[in-house]
PDB file of C-alpha atoms in Angstrom:
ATOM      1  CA  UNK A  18       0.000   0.000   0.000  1.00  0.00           C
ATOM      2  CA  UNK A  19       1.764   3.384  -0.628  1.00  0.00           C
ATOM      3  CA  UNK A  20       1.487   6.540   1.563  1.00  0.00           C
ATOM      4  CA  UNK A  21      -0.267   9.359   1.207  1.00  0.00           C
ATOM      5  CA  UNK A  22       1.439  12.664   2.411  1.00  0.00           C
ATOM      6  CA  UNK A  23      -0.879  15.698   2.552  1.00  0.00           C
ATOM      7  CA  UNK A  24      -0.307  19.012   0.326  1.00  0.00           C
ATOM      8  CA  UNK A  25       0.754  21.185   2.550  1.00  0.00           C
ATOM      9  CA  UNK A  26       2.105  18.475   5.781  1.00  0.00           C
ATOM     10  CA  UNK A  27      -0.485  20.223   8.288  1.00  0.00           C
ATOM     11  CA  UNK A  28      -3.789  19.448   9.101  1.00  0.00           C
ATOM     12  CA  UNK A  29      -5.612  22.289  11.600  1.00  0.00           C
ATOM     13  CA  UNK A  30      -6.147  21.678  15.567  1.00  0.00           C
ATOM     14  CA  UNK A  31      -9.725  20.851  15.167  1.00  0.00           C
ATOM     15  CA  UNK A  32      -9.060  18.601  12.482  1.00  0.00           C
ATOM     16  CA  UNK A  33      -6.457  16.674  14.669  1.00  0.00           C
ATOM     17  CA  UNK A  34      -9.153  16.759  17.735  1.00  0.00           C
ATOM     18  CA  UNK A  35     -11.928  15.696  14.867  1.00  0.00           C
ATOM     19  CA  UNK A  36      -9.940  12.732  13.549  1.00  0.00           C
ATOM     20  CA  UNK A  37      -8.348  11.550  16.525  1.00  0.00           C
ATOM     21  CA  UNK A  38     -12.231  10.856  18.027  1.00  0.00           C
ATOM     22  CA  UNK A  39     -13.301   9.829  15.109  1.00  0.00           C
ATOM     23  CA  UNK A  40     -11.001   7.077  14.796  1.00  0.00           C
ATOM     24  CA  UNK A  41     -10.662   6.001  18.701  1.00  0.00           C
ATOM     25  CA  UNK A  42     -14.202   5.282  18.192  1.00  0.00           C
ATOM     26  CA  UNK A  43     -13.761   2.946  15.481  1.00  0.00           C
ATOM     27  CA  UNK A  44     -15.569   0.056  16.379  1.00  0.00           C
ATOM     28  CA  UNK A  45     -13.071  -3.005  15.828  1.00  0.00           C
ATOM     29  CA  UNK A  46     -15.323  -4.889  13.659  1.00  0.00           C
ATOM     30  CA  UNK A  47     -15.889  -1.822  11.452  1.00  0.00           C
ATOM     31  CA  UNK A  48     -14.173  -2.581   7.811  1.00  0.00           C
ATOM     32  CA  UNK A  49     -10.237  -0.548   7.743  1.00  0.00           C
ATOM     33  CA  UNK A  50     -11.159  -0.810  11.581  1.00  0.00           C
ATOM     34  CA  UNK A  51      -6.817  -1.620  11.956  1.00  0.00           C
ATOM     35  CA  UNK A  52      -5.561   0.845   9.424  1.00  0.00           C
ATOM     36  CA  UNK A  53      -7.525   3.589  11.317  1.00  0.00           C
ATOM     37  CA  UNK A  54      -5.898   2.602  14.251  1.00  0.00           C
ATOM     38  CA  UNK A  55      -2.607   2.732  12.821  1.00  0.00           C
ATOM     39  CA  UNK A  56      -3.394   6.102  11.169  1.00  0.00           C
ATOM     40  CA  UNK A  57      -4.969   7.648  14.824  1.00  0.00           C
ATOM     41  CA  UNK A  58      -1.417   6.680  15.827  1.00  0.00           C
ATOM     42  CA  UNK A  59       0.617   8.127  13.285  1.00  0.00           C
ATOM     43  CA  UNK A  60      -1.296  11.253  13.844  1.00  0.00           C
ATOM     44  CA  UNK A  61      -0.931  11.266  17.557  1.00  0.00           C
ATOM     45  CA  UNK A  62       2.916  11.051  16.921  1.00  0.00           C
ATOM     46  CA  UNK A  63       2.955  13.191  14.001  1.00  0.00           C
ATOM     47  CA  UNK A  64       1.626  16.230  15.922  1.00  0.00           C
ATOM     48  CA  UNK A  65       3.289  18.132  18.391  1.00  0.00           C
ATOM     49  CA  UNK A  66       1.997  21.308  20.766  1.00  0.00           C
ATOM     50  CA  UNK A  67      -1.051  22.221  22.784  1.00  0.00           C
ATOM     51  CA  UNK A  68      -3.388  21.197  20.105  1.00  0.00           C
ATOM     52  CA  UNK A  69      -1.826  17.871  19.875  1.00  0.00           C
ATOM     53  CA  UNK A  70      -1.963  16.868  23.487  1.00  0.00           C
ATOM     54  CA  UNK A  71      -5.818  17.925  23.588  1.00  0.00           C
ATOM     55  CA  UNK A  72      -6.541  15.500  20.791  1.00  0.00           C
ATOM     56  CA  UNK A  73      -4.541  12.829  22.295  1.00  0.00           C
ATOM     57  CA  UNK A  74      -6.280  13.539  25.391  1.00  0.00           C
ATOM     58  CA  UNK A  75      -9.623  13.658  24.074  1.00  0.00           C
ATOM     59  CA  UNK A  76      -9.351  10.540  22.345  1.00  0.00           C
ATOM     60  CA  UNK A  77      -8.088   8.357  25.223  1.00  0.00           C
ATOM     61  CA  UNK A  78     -11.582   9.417  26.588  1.00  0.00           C
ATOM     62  CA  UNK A  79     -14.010   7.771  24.275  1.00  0.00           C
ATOM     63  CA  UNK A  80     -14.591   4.085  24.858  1.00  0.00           C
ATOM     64  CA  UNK A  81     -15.793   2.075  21.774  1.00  0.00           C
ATOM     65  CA  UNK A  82     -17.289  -1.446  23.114  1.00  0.00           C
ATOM     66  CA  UNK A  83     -16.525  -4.237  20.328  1.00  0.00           C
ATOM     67  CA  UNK A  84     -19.288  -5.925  18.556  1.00  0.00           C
ATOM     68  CA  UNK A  85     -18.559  -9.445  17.805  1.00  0.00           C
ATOM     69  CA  UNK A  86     -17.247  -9.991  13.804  1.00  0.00           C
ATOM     70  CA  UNK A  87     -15.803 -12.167  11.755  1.00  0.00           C
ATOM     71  CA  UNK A  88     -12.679 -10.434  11.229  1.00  0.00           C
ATOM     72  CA  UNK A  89     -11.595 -13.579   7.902  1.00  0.00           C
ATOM     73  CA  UNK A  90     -14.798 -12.191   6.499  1.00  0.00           C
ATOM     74  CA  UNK A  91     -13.833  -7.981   7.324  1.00  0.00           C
ATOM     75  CA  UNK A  92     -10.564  -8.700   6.067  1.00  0.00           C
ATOM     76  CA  UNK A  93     -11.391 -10.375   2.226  1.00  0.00           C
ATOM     77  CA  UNK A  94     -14.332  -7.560   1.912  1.00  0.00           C
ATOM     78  CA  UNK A  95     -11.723  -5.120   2.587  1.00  0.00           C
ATOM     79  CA  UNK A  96      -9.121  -7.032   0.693  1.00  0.00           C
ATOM     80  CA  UNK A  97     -11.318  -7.119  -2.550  1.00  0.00           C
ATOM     81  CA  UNK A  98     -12.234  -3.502  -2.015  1.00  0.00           C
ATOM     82  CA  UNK A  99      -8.557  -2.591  -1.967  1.00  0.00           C
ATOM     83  CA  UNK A 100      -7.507  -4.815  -4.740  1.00  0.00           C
ATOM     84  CA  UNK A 101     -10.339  -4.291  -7.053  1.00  0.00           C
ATOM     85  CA  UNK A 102     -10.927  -7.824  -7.466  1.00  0.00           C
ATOM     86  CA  UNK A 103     -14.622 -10.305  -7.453  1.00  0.00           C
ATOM     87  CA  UNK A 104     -15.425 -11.210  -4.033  1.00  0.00           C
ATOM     88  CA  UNK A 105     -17.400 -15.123  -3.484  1.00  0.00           C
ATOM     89  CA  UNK A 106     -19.383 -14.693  -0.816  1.00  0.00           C
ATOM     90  CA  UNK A 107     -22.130 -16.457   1.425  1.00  0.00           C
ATOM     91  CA  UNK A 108     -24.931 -14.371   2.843  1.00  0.00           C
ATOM     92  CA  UNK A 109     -27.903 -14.825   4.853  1.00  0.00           C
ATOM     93  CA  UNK A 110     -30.527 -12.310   3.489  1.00  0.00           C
ATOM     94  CA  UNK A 111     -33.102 -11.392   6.129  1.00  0.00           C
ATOM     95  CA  UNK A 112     -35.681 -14.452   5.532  1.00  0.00           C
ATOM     96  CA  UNK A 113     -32.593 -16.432   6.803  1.00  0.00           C
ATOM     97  CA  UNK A 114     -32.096 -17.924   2.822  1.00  0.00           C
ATOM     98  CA  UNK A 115     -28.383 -18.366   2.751  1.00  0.00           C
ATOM     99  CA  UNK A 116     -26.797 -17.977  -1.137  1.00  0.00           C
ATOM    100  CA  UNK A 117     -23.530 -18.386  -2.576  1.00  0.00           C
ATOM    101  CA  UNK A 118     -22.485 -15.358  -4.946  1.00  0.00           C
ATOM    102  CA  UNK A 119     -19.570 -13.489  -6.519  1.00  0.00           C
ATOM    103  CA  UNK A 120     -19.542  -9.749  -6.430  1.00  0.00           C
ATOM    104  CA  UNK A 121     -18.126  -6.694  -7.696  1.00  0.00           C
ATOM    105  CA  UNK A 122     -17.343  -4.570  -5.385  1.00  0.00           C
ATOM    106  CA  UNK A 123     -18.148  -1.188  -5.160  1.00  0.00           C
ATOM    107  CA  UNK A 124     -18.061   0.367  -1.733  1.00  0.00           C
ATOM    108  CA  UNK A 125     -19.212   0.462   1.667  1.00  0.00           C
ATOM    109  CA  UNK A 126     -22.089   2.357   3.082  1.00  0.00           C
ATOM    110  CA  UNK A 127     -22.759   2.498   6.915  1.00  0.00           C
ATOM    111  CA  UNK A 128     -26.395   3.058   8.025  1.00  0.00           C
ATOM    112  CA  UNK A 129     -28.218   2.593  11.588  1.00  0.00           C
ATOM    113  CA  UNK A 130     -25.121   1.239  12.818  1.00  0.00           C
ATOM    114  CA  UNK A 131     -24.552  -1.187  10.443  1.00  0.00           C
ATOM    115  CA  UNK A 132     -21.928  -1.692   7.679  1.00  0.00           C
ATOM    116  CA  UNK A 133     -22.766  -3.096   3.944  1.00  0.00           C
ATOM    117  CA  UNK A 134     -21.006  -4.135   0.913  1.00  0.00           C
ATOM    118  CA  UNK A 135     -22.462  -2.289  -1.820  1.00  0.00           C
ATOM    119  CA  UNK A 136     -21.906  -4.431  -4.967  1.00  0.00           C
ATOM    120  CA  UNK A 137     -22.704  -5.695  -8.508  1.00  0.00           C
ATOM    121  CA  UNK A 138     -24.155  -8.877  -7.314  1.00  0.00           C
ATOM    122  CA  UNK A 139     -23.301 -11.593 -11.291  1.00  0.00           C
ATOM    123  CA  UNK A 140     -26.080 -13.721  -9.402  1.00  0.00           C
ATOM    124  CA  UNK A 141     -28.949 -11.243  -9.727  1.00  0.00           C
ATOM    125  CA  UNK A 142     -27.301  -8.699 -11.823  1.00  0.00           C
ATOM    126  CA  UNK A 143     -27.656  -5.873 -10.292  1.00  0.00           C
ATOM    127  CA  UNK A 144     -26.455  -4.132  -7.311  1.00  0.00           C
ATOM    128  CA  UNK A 145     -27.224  -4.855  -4.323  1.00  0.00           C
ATOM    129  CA  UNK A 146     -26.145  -4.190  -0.677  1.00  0.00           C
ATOM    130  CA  UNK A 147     -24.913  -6.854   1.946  1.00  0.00           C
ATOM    131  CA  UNK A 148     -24.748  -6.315   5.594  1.00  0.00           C
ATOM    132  CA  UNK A 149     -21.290  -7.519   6.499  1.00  0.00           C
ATOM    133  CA  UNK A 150     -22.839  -9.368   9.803  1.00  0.00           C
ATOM    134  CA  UNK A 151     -24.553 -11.704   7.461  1.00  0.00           C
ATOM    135  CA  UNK A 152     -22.046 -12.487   5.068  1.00  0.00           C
ATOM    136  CA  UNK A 153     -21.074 -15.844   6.785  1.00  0.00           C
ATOM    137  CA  UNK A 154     -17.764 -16.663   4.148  1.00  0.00           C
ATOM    138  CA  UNK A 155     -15.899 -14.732   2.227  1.00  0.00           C
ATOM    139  CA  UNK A 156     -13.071 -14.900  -0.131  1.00  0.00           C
ATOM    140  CA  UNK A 157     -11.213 -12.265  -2.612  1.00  0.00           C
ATOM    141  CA  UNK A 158     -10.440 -13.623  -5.868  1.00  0.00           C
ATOM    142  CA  UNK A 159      -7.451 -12.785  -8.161  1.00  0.00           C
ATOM    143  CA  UNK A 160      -9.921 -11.581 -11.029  1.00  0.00           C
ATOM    144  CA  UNK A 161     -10.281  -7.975 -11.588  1.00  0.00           C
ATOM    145  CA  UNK A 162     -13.665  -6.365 -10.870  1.00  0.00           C
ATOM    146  CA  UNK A 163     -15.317  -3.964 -13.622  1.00  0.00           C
ATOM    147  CA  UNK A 164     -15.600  -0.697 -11.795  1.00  0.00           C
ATOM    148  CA  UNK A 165     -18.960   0.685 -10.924  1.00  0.00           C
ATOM    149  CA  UNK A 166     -20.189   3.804  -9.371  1.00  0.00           C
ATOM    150  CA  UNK A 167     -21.351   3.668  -6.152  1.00  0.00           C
ATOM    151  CA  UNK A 168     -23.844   6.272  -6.558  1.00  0.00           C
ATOM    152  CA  UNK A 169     -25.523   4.414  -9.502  1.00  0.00           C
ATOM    153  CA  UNK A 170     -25.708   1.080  -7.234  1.00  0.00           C
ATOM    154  CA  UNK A 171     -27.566   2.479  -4.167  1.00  0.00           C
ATOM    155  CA  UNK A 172     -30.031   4.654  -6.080  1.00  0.00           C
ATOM    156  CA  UNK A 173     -30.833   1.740  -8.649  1.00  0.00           C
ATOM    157  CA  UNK A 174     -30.797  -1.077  -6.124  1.00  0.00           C
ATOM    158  CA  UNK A 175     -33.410  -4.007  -7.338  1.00  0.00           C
ATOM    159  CA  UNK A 176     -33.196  -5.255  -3.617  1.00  0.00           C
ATOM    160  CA  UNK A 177     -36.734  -5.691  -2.100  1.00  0.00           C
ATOM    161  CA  UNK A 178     -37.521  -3.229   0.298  1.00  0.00           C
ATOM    162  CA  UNK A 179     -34.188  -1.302  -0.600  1.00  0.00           C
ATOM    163  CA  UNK A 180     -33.625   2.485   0.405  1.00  0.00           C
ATOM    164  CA  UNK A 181     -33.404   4.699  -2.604  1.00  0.00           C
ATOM    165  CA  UNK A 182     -30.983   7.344  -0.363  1.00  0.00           C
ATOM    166  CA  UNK A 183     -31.904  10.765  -2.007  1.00  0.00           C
ATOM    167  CA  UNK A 184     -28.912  12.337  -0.427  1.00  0.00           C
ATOM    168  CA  UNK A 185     -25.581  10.614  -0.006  1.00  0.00           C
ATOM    169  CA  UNK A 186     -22.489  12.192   1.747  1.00  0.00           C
ATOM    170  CA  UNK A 187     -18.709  10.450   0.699  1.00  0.00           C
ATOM    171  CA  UNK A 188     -15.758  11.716   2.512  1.00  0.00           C
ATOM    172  CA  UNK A 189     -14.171  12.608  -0.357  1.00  0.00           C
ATOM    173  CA  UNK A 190     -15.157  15.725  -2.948  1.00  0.00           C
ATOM    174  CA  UNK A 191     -16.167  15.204  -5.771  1.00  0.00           C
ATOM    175  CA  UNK A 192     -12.576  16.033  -8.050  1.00  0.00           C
ATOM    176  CA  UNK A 193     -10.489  14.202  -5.486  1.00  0.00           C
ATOM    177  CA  UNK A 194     -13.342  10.950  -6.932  1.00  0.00           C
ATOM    178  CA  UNK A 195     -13.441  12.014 -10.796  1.00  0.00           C
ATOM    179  CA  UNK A 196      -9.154  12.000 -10.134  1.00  0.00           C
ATOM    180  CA  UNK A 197      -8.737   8.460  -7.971  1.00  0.00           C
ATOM    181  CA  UNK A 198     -11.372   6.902 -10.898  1.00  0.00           C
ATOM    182  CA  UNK A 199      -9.675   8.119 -13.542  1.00  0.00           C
ATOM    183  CA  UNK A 200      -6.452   6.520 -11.994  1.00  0.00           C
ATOM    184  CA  UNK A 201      -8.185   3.564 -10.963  1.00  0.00           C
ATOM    185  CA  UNK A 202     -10.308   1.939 -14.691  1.00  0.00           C
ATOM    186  CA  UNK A 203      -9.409  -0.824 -15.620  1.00  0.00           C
TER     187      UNK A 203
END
């Protein structure tokens, strides 16, 4: 995985206070729940002064109880995310069916709590979401996903009973997206 060094090698107090809560509060079965970890430490020994210490402080005093995971299945989601590869799955859909399937993943959305794999689902064809607490297997493939927006996925999702979001908020803007997509077609 290579680094990514900010712009201008600063980020503002508030912004080292905002992160380092944000990611002591990662909840260890959350997907990247280890790299942010790793990052929240980086950061705390990255930064030095006033600001630093009350964002070190701060985030030593928020508690985030685990929820049990699978952490094989966590890991190949994130794997196959990262890699841009198809994903073979098992899931339990809320009738308690259980169904084999290979996916193309496209993201992750969290919701209520919960995390889900958004994904082009070659079973059904189409995409389709899949809470990561019922995927009961999963296992990243060397084959190379097709790329697929997102956006496109949760607004056109087939799924019965699916939420049609009409507002969706990424972390990223939307050049920095147009840029890492353009970099990232296969």
């Amino acid at each position: 995985m290579t680094s990514c060094p900010l712009r201008d090698g600063s980020v503002a107090a508030d912004e080292a206070s905002a992160l380092a809560v944000a990611l002591a509060a990662t909840d260890a079965s959350a997907p990247y729940a280890g790299a942010a970890r790793t990052a929240a430490q980086k950061i705390a020994a990255s930064a030095s002064g006033p600001a630093s210490a009350a964002a070190q402080e701060l985030a030593a005093r928020i508690v985030a109880l685990p929820s049990p995971s699978d952490s094989t299945v966590r890991t190949a989601v994130e794997q196959a995310l990262t890699t841009h590869t198809v994903l073979r799955l098992s899931y339990i859909d809320a009738a308690g069916h259980e169904s084999d399937r290979e996916v193309e993943p496209a993201g992750l959305l969290t919701a209520d709590g919960r995390w889900y794999l958004i994904a082009w689902c070659r079973t059904r064809q189409a995409g389709r979401g899949f809470r990561l607490d019922r995927i009961t297997a999963a296992t990243p493939t060397t084959e190379p996903a097709h790329s697929h927006d997102l956006t496109d996925l949760l607004r056109a999702s087939a799924a019965a009973g699916a939420v049609r979001p009409t507002a969706l908020a990424p972390l990223t803007s939307s050049a920095s997206r147009k840029g890492s997509r353009r970099n990232t077609r296969r």
